[in-house]
Amino acid sequence: MRVLAVIPARGGSAGVPLKNLAPVGGTPLVARAVRACVRAELVDRVVVSTDHPGIAEAARTAGAEVVDRPGELSGAEATSESAVLHALDRLPEAPEVVLLVQCTSAFIDPADLDAAIAKVLGGEADVVFSGLETHEFLWDAAGAGVNHDPSFRPRRQDREPHYRETGAFYVMRAGGLREHGHRFFGRVAVQPVPPRHAVEVDTPEDLEIVRALAPFTDLPEPIDVDAVITDFDGVHTDDRAYVGEDGREMVAVNRSDGMGVSLLRRSGVKIMIMSTEQNPVVSARARKLGVPVLQGLTDKRTVLRDWLAIEGLDPARVAYVGNDVNDLGPMSDVGWPVAVPDAHPRVRAAARVVLTRPGGAGAVRELCDRVLAARPEGAAAPAAVTAPAPRAELRLTASPRPVPIGDALVGAGQPVYVIAEIGINHNGDLDIARRLIDVAAEAGCQAVKFQKRTPEICVPLEQRDQIRQTPWGAMTYMEYKVRTEFGHAEYAEIAKYSAERGLHWFASPWDVPSVEFLESMDVVTHKVASASVTDLELLRALAATGKPVILSTGMSTLEEIDRAVEILGTSGLVLMHATSTYPLPPEEANLRAITTLQERYGVPVGYSGHERGLQISLAAVTLGAVTVERHITLDRTMWGSDHAASLEPAGLEHLVRDIRIIETALGDGVKRVFPGEEAPKARLRRVTV
């Protein structure tokens, strides 16, 4: 062992009680000192000398050995040198160089430690201390100049710098320390450190200063977690609300947060919003982000514990982002408590990470980027782990792995993926298609779907010359299909406009050339119409794309579905229960087939509906449908075959709204007493023996 670092850290402190355990940037001061030493390449061993069990535990957790400091060396009059010499006496191997590192300096750069050690090992000095370059003029109490002649005031650039001792670290030859008994002997040199590293914590005011500096001074480290839970007000927003004359509230959010959340969900990290507020704006933002939300919570900590147990997550691998004192409870239960920079001082003090961007100004995006930085490229959803000491009432069952579609995950535990089926209801009019995309976006859908055909392949010979009455006059059926089919230019515009409205777009290809066409448009997924379940050539072409596939199962037997699944595989497959009757009568809905498909194929299962009204689609969600697809139209009386069984704009808006309400109402399955039950429980409950 050539180089030993010793960190004296007694429990007593006159200025700041238990100062060495005070968190800065979520990490106790003693742990920050240990980490700096551990990261220095030239330090062989790190020892903390302490008389306090809490400090000893924090030191060991950070990677240091601990030497018990005797009482006679732990008082206010004891010197740091005495602690270092005591530690040297307790170790069997004598080092060549010893570092005295002080916890009172919150910001120590391992590179500065290495540079100072190199000067001693290289023979340039016997002692090197951390110093801040200064050109300040010093005066004594009597008004005399200490480092200058008051009658001669040279310019800054004309004066040699002085160095203020920061107290952060001292590198010494171990033999010299033993010989002299103090830290300065022989040739003394300085290791310059930057001003932001030169604050020493002696008073509560100093502690507040370094806590404020930590977000700007600490190097951002990746946040390695499997789940992220965020507060809403002050995290997704700047904690302000705009109230209109009708009493409705609006808040400002940051668009970049949405992309960060999408990328995080795609990587397999679970994300949820928890809020004490019960506010439609919270629901609207959660719906836009595609994440679950729990609102109206009076005890976030209990709800968080139950949710972690249900999900089978290790609390040490969970981040919670808060901004006010009601977040302190859940923050204390997770491995990564995170605060926004303008959070309440107690919240900043409790945080392991303080973000640099405020709420509503990209805080969520910054967090997402740091979580993503810790994940391997192409990481999928982590396997659930059994929570420690699970509650007796919990029953965790395996669910099919969610299927990534674009920046969304479709599967159990994810928000229902709502697809607005435009199909051929655009009637060959690009303006109608745009208006239908607007309808889907404003309702809160995640995707719009079209149909793509090559008429020369798909129109049967016996139907081609049949005369149809159309809005464009009498024409053959073939002419009609060509007239209403969109080409590359139209779909390029659809792709662009859908992206602008925050929607995925894709289509049901009805033939192999249409698969090739859609692949050239780089759609996020392909949809197999129920009519195509037995088109094995089409299925093989879709399987060859490597894209996720959504397979409708209307008018199909289980044997026909078996054959289709055999070709498509199950790794990126979502099945859709459907009955291909237009419009669908309730007695043919057969919603329990959703469970049948889930159990038989072990893949996420959704519902593609052709009924009038909303009830059947909503019931499908309660039975576990992970995606819902409904045809949409501007007006059910429009000309065309699918309009009558389609939802108009108001109906679609109500469908999405009610799906989100059902998702919230389904809850997490944990039986407990909710906050709203406490008052009637206290008033009405009788307990007898």
XYZ file of C-alpha atoms in Angstrom:
689
model
C 0.000 0.000 0.000
C 1.577 3.253 -1.126
C -1.271 5.715 -0.561
C -3.786 5.757 2.301
C -6.675 8.223 2.629
C -7.914 8.942 6.145
C -11.161 10.846 6.679
C -11.720 12.048 10.271
C -15.465 12.252 10.933
C -16.505 12.578 14.556
C -20.133 12.685 15.626
C -19.949 15.955 17.511
C -20.184 19.326 15.801
C -20.814 22.726 17.360
C -21.963 24.600 14.257
C -24.088 21.947 12.505
C -25.284 18.957 14.591
C -24.171 15.661 13.038
C -22.673 17.683 10.215
C -20.841 14.746 8.675
C -24.151 12.979 8.019
C -25.818 16.060 6.554
C -26.941 15.225 3.003
C -25.775 17.363 0.093
C -27.181 16.399 -3.270
C -28.788 13.456 -1.482
C -25.475 12.066 -0.179
C -24.073 12.520 3.367
C -20.931 14.638 3.544
C -18.888 11.702 4.823
C -20.022 9.541 1.896
C -19.123 12.309 -0.564
C -15.600 12.421 0.851
C -15.299 8.627 0.678
C -16.505 8.515 -2.933
C -13.979 11.146 -3.984
C -11.158 9.079 -2.467
C -12.433 5.799 -3.898
C -12.557 7.327 -7.375
C -9.020 8.696 -7.187
C -6.784 6.362 -9.175
C -3.722 6.736 -6.925
C -5.505 6.026 -3.623
C -5.036 2.414 -2.517
C -7.114 2.361 0.666
C -9.759 4.578 2.293
C -10.365 4.698 6.043
C -12.895 6.729 8.016
C -12.033 7.451 11.633
C -15.213 8.002 13.649
C -16.854 7.635 17.039
C -20.399 7.574 15.668
C -22.192 4.375 14.481
C -24.330 6.231 11.923
C -21.270 7.779 10.336
C -19.549 4.396 10.348
C -22.479 2.794 8.522
C -22.598 5.579 5.900
C -18.831 5.271 5.383
C -18.968 1.505 4.868
C -21.871 1.852 2.461
C -19.837 4.333 0.418
C -16.869 1.959 0.225
C -14.550 2.841 3.133
C -13.101 0.868 6.009
C -13.837 2.179 9.509
C -11.493 2.763 12.432
C -13.197 3.320 15.792
C -12.034 6.661 17.129
C -11.539 6.679 20.936
C -13.282 9.250 23.095
C -10.096 11.105 24.012
C -9.542 11.819 20.307
C -13.161 12.739 19.559
C -13.692 15.937 21.494
C -13.896 19.452 20.132
C -10.224 20.057 21.008
C -8.915 16.944 19.228
C -6.861 17.621 16.109
C -7.340 16.005 12.750
C -3.686 14.926 12.850
C -4.375 12.886 15.988
C -7.111 10.966 14.181
C -4.808 10.283 11.213
C -1.944 9.103 13.439
C -4.333 6.873 15.397
C -5.553 5.311 12.158
C -1.963 4.728 11.014
C -1.232 2.943 14.305
C -4.236 0.661 13.857
C -3.237 -0.534 10.387
C -0.751 -3.379 9.943
C 0.855 -1.866 6.832
C 2.482 1.560 6.796
C 1.781 3.683 3.708
C 4.316 5.870 1.929
C 1.833 8.708 1.530
C -1.195 9.585 3.642
C -4.094 11.887 2.743
C -6.040 13.823 5.324
C -9.440 14.430 3.687
C -12.069 16.593 5.372
C -15.820 15.927 5.167
C -16.460 19.639 5.538
C -15.563 20.125 1.867
C -18.556 18.880 -0.105
C -16.889 19.095 -3.510
C -13.614 17.219 -3.929
C -12.479 16.304 -7.414
C -10.682 12.913 -7.535
C -8.464 14.379 -10.278
C -7.244 17.050 -7.845
C -6.440 14.341 -5.300
C -4.447 12.413 -7.911
C -2.561 15.547 -8.987
C -1.589 16.337 -5.396
C -0.554 12.740 -4.664
C 1.582 12.698 -7.818
C 3.514 15.740 -6.591
C 4.424 13.962 -3.353
C 5.161 10.593 -4.950
C 7.257 12.326 -7.617
C 9.402 14.148 -5.060
C 8.209 17.670 -5.905
C 6.926 18.263 -2.347
C 6.578 16.685 1.078
C 3.151 18.201 1.670
C 0.500 19.384 -0.788
C -2.690 21.107 0.317
C -5.794 22.266 -1.545
C -5.816 25.991 -2.115
C -7.923 28.596 -3.858
C -6.056 31.190 -5.891
C -6.900 34.692 -4.673
C -5.830 38.240 -5.364
C -7.746 39.652 -2.416
C -6.346 42.425 -0.260
C -6.404 41.376 3.418
C -6.582 43.751 6.392
C -6.223 43.205 10.117
C -8.628 44.559 12.731
C -6.396 47.547 13.370
C -6.680 48.687 9.761
C -3.224 47.590 8.620
C -2.627 45.798 5.327
C -1.733 42.135 5.824
C -0.575 41.141 2.351
C -0.199 44.550 0.755
C 0.994 48.097 1.254
C -2.111 50.313 1.422
C -0.163 53.140 -0.242
C 0.598 51.024 -3.282
C -2.285 49.177 -4.953
C -1.012 47.288 -8.012
C -3.485 45.917 -10.506
C -4.632 42.322 -10.162
C -2.628 41.222 -13.198
C 0.515 42.820 -11.748
C 0.404 40.871 -8.476
C 1.453 37.313 -7.720
C -1.506 35.267 -6.485
C -1.904 34.070 -2.931
C -3.678 30.836 -2.033
C -6.378 30.427 0.568
C -6.280 27.038 2.290
C -9.644 25.380 1.579
C -9.324 22.593 4.161
C -10.462 19.936 1.685
C -7.347 17.736 1.624
C -3.707 17.480 2.647
C -1.290 14.990 1.072
C 1.729 14.163 3.244
C 4.649 11.791 3.444
C 3.567 9.424 6.206
C 7.031 9.348 7.802
C 7.154 13.142 7.951
C 3.760 13.310 9.655
C 4.925 10.854 12.296
C 8.168 12.746 12.818
C 6.664 16.219 13.102
C 3.189 15.439 14.453
C 1.472 18.016 12.257
C 0.491 18.406 8.620
C 2.986 21.041 7.441
C 6.652 20.127 7.183
C 9.448 20.072 4.623
C 8.621 21.376 1.172
C 5.016 22.534 0.994
C 3.155 22.981 -2.293
C -0.380 23.911 -3.241
C -2.876 22.063 -5.405
C -5.157 24.738 -6.908
C -8.885 23.970 -6.850
C -11.694 25.922 -8.547
C -13.847 28.375 -6.560
C -16.918 26.140 -6.742
C -14.990 23.445 -4.834
C -13.700 25.785 -2.137
C -16.731 26.152 0.169
C -16.160 24.664 3.617
C -19.160 23.717 5.763
C -18.905 25.130 9.281
C -22.302 26.789 9.737
C -25.919 26.095 8.720
C -25.555 28.883 6.160
C -22.560 27.106 4.609
C -24.633 23.915 4.392
C -27.405 25.729 2.533
C -24.826 27.191 0.132
C -23.326 23.833 -0.821
C -26.777 22.302 -1.176
C -27.665 25.079 -3.590
C -24.402 24.576 -5.479
C -24.665 20.783 -5.703
C -26.933 20.647 -8.786
C -24.474 22.821 -10.696
C -21.227 21.375 -9.330
C -21.832 17.631 -9.123
C -21.277 15.725 -12.337
C -24.599 14.157 -13.386
C -24.507 10.415 -12.861
C -26.777 7.889 -14.590
C -29.801 6.856 -12.537
C -30.117 3.073 -12.722
C -33.744 2.255 -11.881
C -36.607 0.074 -13.082
C -39.417 2.522 -12.294
C -39.971 6.264 -12.012
C -42.776 7.872 -10.001
C -43.328 11.609 -10.217
C -45.383 14.194 -8.420
C -47.335 16.400 -10.838
C -47.531 20.012 -9.656
C -44.037 21.471 -9.535
C -42.507 18.556 -11.462
C -44.465 18.358 -14.704
C -45.456 22.014 -14.216
C -43.901 25.152 -12.755
C -46.385 24.868 -9.851
C -48.560 27.645 -11.223
C -52.132 27.358 -12.489
C -54.045 29.630 -14.827
C -57.714 30.006 -13.848
C -60.250 31.154 -16.424
C -63.404 33.129 -15.735
C -65.349 29.874 -15.730
C -63.107 28.484 -12.979
C -61.348 25.968 -15.220
C -57.634 25.519 -14.584
C -54.841 25.296 -17.127
C -51.168 24.579 -16.549
C -48.028 24.927 -18.656
C -46.005 21.781 -19.395
C -42.842 21.134 -21.380
C -43.124 19.298 -24.712
C -39.673 17.733 -24.311
C -40.952 15.877 -21.230
C -43.296 13.923 -23.482
C -40.499 12.600 -25.671
C -38.462 11.686 -22.597
C -41.382 9.738 -21.130
C -41.949 7.965 -24.444
C -38.314 6.898 -24.651
C -38.372 5.767 -21.047
C -41.474 3.643 -21.531
C -39.982 2.170 -24.710
C -36.913 1.116 -22.725
C -39.103 -0.878 -20.355
C -38.963 1.467 -17.348
C -42.309 1.752 -15.578
C -43.512 5.297 -14.977
C -46.440 6.656 -12.997
C -47.763 10.008 -11.753
C -48.937 10.366 -8.137
C -50.758 13.527 -7.097
C -52.551 14.791 -4.034
C -54.713 16.856 -6.375
C -57.860 15.555 -8.037
C -57.786 17.651 -11.176
C -58.799 17.079 -14.802
C -55.569 18.688 -16.009
C -53.581 15.925 -14.288
C -55.675 13.288 -16.030
C -55.347 15.046 -19.377
C -51.563 15.264 -19.155
C -51.228 11.634 -18.013
C -53.451 10.572 -20.911
C -51.295 12.546 -23.345
C -48.126 10.953 -21.956
C -49.727 7.511 -21.940
C -48.875 6.837 -18.294
C -51.060 5.766 -15.351
C -51.949 8.323 -12.697
C -53.159 8.047 -9.101
C -54.879 11.205 -7.868
C -56.440 12.580 -4.710
C -53.895 10.842 -2.478
C -53.551 11.879 1.153
C -50.947 9.238 1.996
C -48.589 8.845 -0.936
C -46.190 6.681 1.040
C -48.702 3.904 1.706
C -49.954 3.947 -1.872
C -46.381 3.798 -3.168
C -45.541 0.810 -0.980
C -48.608 -1.074 -2.175
C -47.881 -0.269 -5.817
C -44.272 -1.429 -5.528
C -45.441 -4.674 -3.955
C -48.042 -5.257 -6.686
C -45.480 -4.597 -9.413
C -42.845 -6.729 -7.686
C -40.286 -3.899 -7.733
C -37.251 -3.481 -5.514
C -37.641 -0.044 -3.827
C -33.871 0.453 -4.084
C -34.276 0.498 -7.878
C -37.052 3.078 -7.970
C -36.851 6.863 -8.384
C -39.404 9.266 -6.932
C -39.395 12.896 -8.066
C -40.908 15.461 -5.728
C -40.948 19.136 -4.916
C -42.799 19.680 -1.637
C -42.984 18.297 1.885
C -45.804 15.857 1.068
C -43.256 14.038 -1.109
C -40.838 13.376 1.774
C -42.586 10.126 2.786
C -42.363 8.349 -0.576
C -38.884 9.801 -1.178
C -37.649 8.109 1.993
C -38.840 4.706 0.743
C -36.959 4.572 -2.574
C -33.319 4.225 -3.538
C -33.347 7.325 -5.727
C -35.164 10.278 -4.130
C -35.029 13.113 -6.674
C -35.932 16.797 -6.323
C -36.381 19.671 -8.739
C -33.995 22.588 -8.089
C -36.709 24.922 -6.766
C -38.123 22.300 -4.383
C -38.741 22.973 -0.702
C -35.396 23.056 1.201
C -36.312 19.922 3.162
C -37.029 18.088 -0.076
C -33.724 19.175 -1.619
C -31.951 18.039 1.525
C -33.593 14.604 1.330
C -32.832 14.126 -2.359
C -30.072 11.911 -3.657
C -30.263 13.840 -6.935
C -31.274 17.453 -7.445
C -32.119 18.104 -11.083
C -30.844 21.195 -12.881
C -34.072 21.989 -14.759
C -37.105 23.251 -12.842
C -40.535 21.673 -13.007
C -42.322 22.540 -16.220
C -39.006 23.481 -17.844
C -37.701 20.043 -18.759
C -37.184 18.448 -15.325
C -38.926 15.232 -16.366
C -36.923 15.065 -19.612
C -33.654 15.527 -17.699
C -34.584 12.695 -15.355
C -35.594 10.434 -18.247
C -32.298 11.099 -20.034
C -30.312 10.179 -16.922
C -32.324 6.982 -16.415
C -31.850 6.052 -20.068
C -28.091 6.693 -19.747
C -27.907 3.848 -17.214
C -29.662 1.328 -19.427
C -27.931 -0.829 -22.028
C -28.748 -0.143 -25.661
C -31.980 -1.854 -26.620
C -32.850 -2.766 -23.047
C -36.243 -4.382 -22.661
C -38.597 -4.342 -19.732
C -36.919 -5.716 -16.608
C -38.142 -8.934 -15.119
C -40.155 -8.364 -11.980
C -38.516 -9.288 -8.686
C -40.349 -10.510 -5.658
C -40.857 -7.643 -3.264
C -39.463 -8.211 0.237
C -42.058 -9.459 2.708
C -45.052 -9.179 0.378
C -48.439 -8.647 1.978
C -50.552 -11.760 2.294
C -53.341 -10.464 0.066
C -51.125 -9.876 -2.961
C -51.133 -12.386 -5.811
C -48.616 -11.565 -8.504
C -49.332 -13.332 -11.793
C -47.175 -13.375 -14.878
C -48.389 -11.225 -17.768
C -47.279 -11.325 -21.381
C -44.413 -8.940 -22.061
C -45.695 -5.658 -23.542
C -45.102 -5.137 -27.255
C -43.314 -1.910 -28.261
C -45.134 0.004 -30.994
C -43.342 3.217 -31.878
C -42.696 4.969 -28.581
C -45.537 3.135 -26.802
C -45.750 -0.185 -24.995
C -48.903 -2.228 -25.580
C -49.672 -4.762 -22.898
C -50.793 -5.393 -19.345
C -49.857 -2.630 -16.942
C -49.668 -0.056 -19.739
C -52.305 2.530 -20.691
C -54.853 1.131 -23.149
C -53.604 1.850 -26.680
C -56.552 3.458 -28.458
C -56.578 3.168 -32.253
C -58.878 5.350 -34.325
C -59.677 3.306 -37.446
C -60.058 5.766 -40.323
C -59.927 2.895 -42.773
C -61.618 4.002 -45.982
C -63.881 6.550 -44.278
C -61.799 9.325 -45.826
C -63.610 8.535 -49.120
C -60.424 9.299 -51.045
C -60.342 12.904 -49.739
C -57.080 13.973 -48.058
C -58.809 16.875 -46.313
C -61.303 14.470 -44.704
C -58.364 12.283 -43.638
C -56.706 15.271 -41.944
C -59.939 16.187 -40.184
C -60.285 12.612 -38.915
C -56.690 12.701 -37.659
C -57.619 15.883 -35.765
C -60.615 14.086 -34.264
C -58.373 11.230 -33.052
C -55.750 13.561 -31.603
C -58.250 15.752 -29.787
C -59.963 12.717 -28.287
C -56.650 11.446 -26.854
C -56.027 8.421 -29.100
C -52.517 7.073 -29.616
C -52.843 5.991 -33.250
C -54.812 6.266 -36.473
C -55.154 3.341 -38.863
C -55.911 3.203 -42.577
C -56.342 0.413 -45.123
C -53.990 -0.122 -48.063
C -54.900 -2.179 -51.134
C -53.650 -2.829 -54.623
C -57.037 -2.804 -56.394
C -55.788 -4.908 -59.291
C -55.091 -7.712 -56.790
C -57.824 -7.255 -54.209
C -60.934 -6.614 -56.323
C -62.439 -9.953 -57.452
C -62.818 -10.351 -61.211
C -66.600 -10.799 -61.016
C -66.974 -7.464 -59.186
C -64.690 -5.257 -61.252
C -67.231 -4.203 -63.884
C -70.232 -3.916 -61.612
C -71.704 -0.417 -61.721
C -71.844 1.512 -58.433
C -73.601 4.775 -57.646
C -71.001 6.956 -55.892
C -70.668 10.627 -54.846
C -68.735 11.065 -58.085
C -71.447 9.551 -60.226
C -71.965 6.059 -61.632
C -68.733 4.088 -62.105
C -67.466 0.523 -62.038
C -66.484 -0.958 -58.706
C -62.867 -1.110 -59.930
C -62.929 2.571 -60.846
C -64.390 3.365 -57.420
C -61.653 1.432 -55.553
C -58.922 3.141 -57.573
C -60.588 6.515 -57.023
C -60.579 6.158 -53.219
C -57.108 4.587 -52.809
C -54.372 6.836 -51.438
C -50.870 6.702 -52.941
C -47.408 7.732 -51.802
C -48.027 11.488 -51.890
C -51.178 11.241 -49.779
C -49.654 8.868 -47.241
C -46.541 11.049 -46.964
C -48.842 13.902 -45.991
C -50.738 11.624 -43.596
C -47.471 10.540 -41.965
C -46.345 14.141 -41.559
C -49.670 15.365 -40.220
C -50.057 12.435 -37.805
C -46.592 13.134 -36.372
C -47.485 16.801 -35.923
C -50.581 15.754 -33.965
C -48.568 13.316 -31.834
C -50.120 10.155 -33.301
C -48.786 6.916 -34.708
C -50.167 5.942 -38.090
C -50.249 2.586 -39.819
C -52.557 0.550 -42.044
C -53.962 -2.870 -42.803
C -52.244 -4.135 -45.950
C -54.502 -6.381 -48.020
C -51.806 -7.764 -50.334
C -48.032 -8.247 -50.508
C -47.305 -5.138 -52.663
C -49.169 -3.103 -50.027
C -46.828 -4.503 -47.354
C -43.875 -3.316 -49.429
C -45.556 0.078 -49.878
C -46.121 0.521 -46.138
C -42.587 -0.600 -45.368
C -41.330 2.157 -47.687
C -43.329 4.571 -45.497
C -41.654 3.125 -42.356
C -44.867 2.516 -40.413
C -44.463 1.584 -36.730
C -46.515 -1.601 -37.032
C -48.745 -3.559 -39.392
C -52.372 -4.536 -38.801
C -53.845 -7.749 -40.199
C -57.524 -7.391 -40.985
C -59.787 -10.262 -39.976
C -60.357 -11.023 -43.670
C -56.625 -11.704 -44.081
C -56.107 -14.239 -41.262
C -55.899 -17.079 -43.789
C -53.799 -15.191 -46.382
C -50.599 -17.074 -45.569
C -48.584 -15.354 -48.294
C -49.462 -11.962 -46.774
C -48.667 -13.195 -43.252
C -45.229 -14.440 -44.347
C -44.492 -11.060 -45.923
C -45.489 -9.309 -42.691
C -43.392 -11.676 -40.574
C -40.384 -10.904 -42.789
C -40.592 -7.174 -41.933
C -39.620 -7.786 -38.315
C -42.185 -5.162 -37.272
C -44.745 -5.763 -34.515
C -48.047 -7.071 -35.891
C -51.607 -6.518 -34.673
C -53.810 -9.436 -35.770
C -57.614 -9.167 -35.769
C -59.390 -12.483 -35.290
C -62.924 -11.827 -36.569
C -64.669 -14.631 -38.519
C -61.781 -16.990 -37.612
C -61.606 -20.373 -35.924
C -58.953 -21.152 -33.322
C -57.284 -23.478 -35.825
C -57.018 -20.646 -38.366
C -55.603 -18.332 -35.702
C -53.143 -21.066 -34.650
C -51.781 -21.208 -38.208
C -51.480 -17.422 -38.428
C -49.687 -17.200 -35.064
C -47.337 -19.998 -36.134
C -46.236 -17.857 -39.098
C -46.130 -14.493 -37.307
C -44.560 -15.688 -34.070
C -45.472 -14.284 -30.671
C -42.568 -12.003 -29.740
C -44.061 -8.892 -31.351
C -47.680 -9.968 -31.694
C -50.844 -8.334 -30.376
C -54.108 -10.199 -30.977
C -57.428 -8.396 -31.320
C -60.658 -10.113 -30.401
C -63.251 -9.110 -32.985
C -66.566 -10.166 -34.437
C -66.926 -9.135 -38.068
C -70.594 -8.176 -38.071
C -71.317 -4.584 -39.112
C -72.827 -3.175 -36.960
C -72.217 -5.669 -34.155
C -75.224 -6.838 -32.082
C -74.381 -7.299 -28.371
C -75.212 -11.004 -28.392
C -72.374 -11.619 -30.875
C -69.710 -9.650 -28.983
C -68.489 -12.730 -27.032
C -66.068 -10.639 -24.935
C -64.952 -13.595 -22.803
C -62.983 -14.707 -25.863
C -60.459 -12.053 -24.804
C -59.501 -14.298 -21.885
C -59.506 -17.347 -24.165
C -57.005 -15.719 -26.537
C -54.816 -14.498 -23.639
C -54.586 -17.962 -22.135
C -54.111 -19.810 -25.431
C -51.413 -17.634 -27.011
C -49.746 -15.800 -24.101
C -49.655 -12.460 -25.936
C -51.322 -9.092 -25.278
C -54.942 -9.103 -26.455
C -57.070 -6.123 -27.427
C -60.506 -5.512 -28.871
C -61.577 -4.314 -32.318
C -65.202 -3.229 -32.166
C -67.854 -2.627 -34.792
C -70.809 -2.021 -32.477
C -72.872 1.097 -32.055
C -72.260 2.885 -28.767
C -69.508 2.523 -26.197
C -70.611 -0.074 -23.661
C -69.095 -3.172 -25.291
C -65.703 -1.518 -25.884
C -65.600 -0.315 -22.276
C -66.520 -3.772 -21.015
C -63.633 -5.176 -23.072
C -61.240 -2.925 -21.130
C -62.523 -4.262 -17.815
C -61.852 -7.790 -19.118
C -58.227 -6.942 -19.852
C -58.162 -5.594 -23.416
C -54.842 -3.754 -23.780
C -55.826 -1.905 -26.948
C -59.166 -0.783 -28.372
C -59.781 -0.058 -32.047
C -62.926 1.658 -33.309
C -63.873 3.034 -36.715
C -64.361 6.812 -36.713
C -66.253 9.162 -39.008
C -67.126 12.824 -39.214
C -70.789 11.901 -39.667
C -72.434 8.462 -39.647
C -74.729 9.540 -42.489
C -71.816 10.031 -44.900
C -71.665 7.842 -48.018
C -69.625 4.658 -47.602
C -69.878 1.141 -46.209
C -68.195 1.654 -42.806
C -69.670 4.965 -41.615
C -72.790 3.509 -39.987
C -70.732 1.377 -37.558
C -68.288 4.201 -36.760
C -67.999 6.652 -33.868
C -68.521 10.338 -34.465
C -66.122 12.838 -32.787
C -68.104 13.197 -29.555
C -68.468 9.441 -29.223
C -64.725 8.890 -29.670
C -63.928 11.560 -27.100
C -66.280 9.916 -24.594
C -64.786 6.487 -25.330
C -61.222 7.589 -24.571
C -62.346 9.546 -21.515
C -64.231 6.562 -20.101
C -61.375 4.138 -20.844
C -59.038 6.313 -18.770
C -61.597 6.491 -15.966
C -61.918 2.691 -16.000
C -58.116 2.297 -15.910
C -58.020 4.447 -12.782
C -61.026 2.727 -11.230
C -59.589 -0.771 -11.751
C -56.832 0.188 -9.298
C -53.992 -2.056 -8.268
C -55.870 -4.956 -6.655
C -54.657 -4.279 -3.111
C -57.508 -4.289 -0.596
C -57.024 -1.373 1.776
C -58.850 1.456 3.508
C -58.749 4.540 1.319
C -58.371 8.068 2.706
C -61.971 8.920 1.874
C -63.147 6.005 4.040
C -61.382 7.153 7.205
C -64.056 9.611 8.339
C -67.058 7.293 7.840
C -65.036 4.456 9.361
C -64.426 6.478 12.497
C -68.095 7.510 12.599
C -69.853 4.266 11.684
C -67.617 1.269 12.425
C -68.435 -0.843 15.459
C -65.854 -3.262 16.795
C -67.149 -6.032 19.062
C -65.533 -9.050 20.620
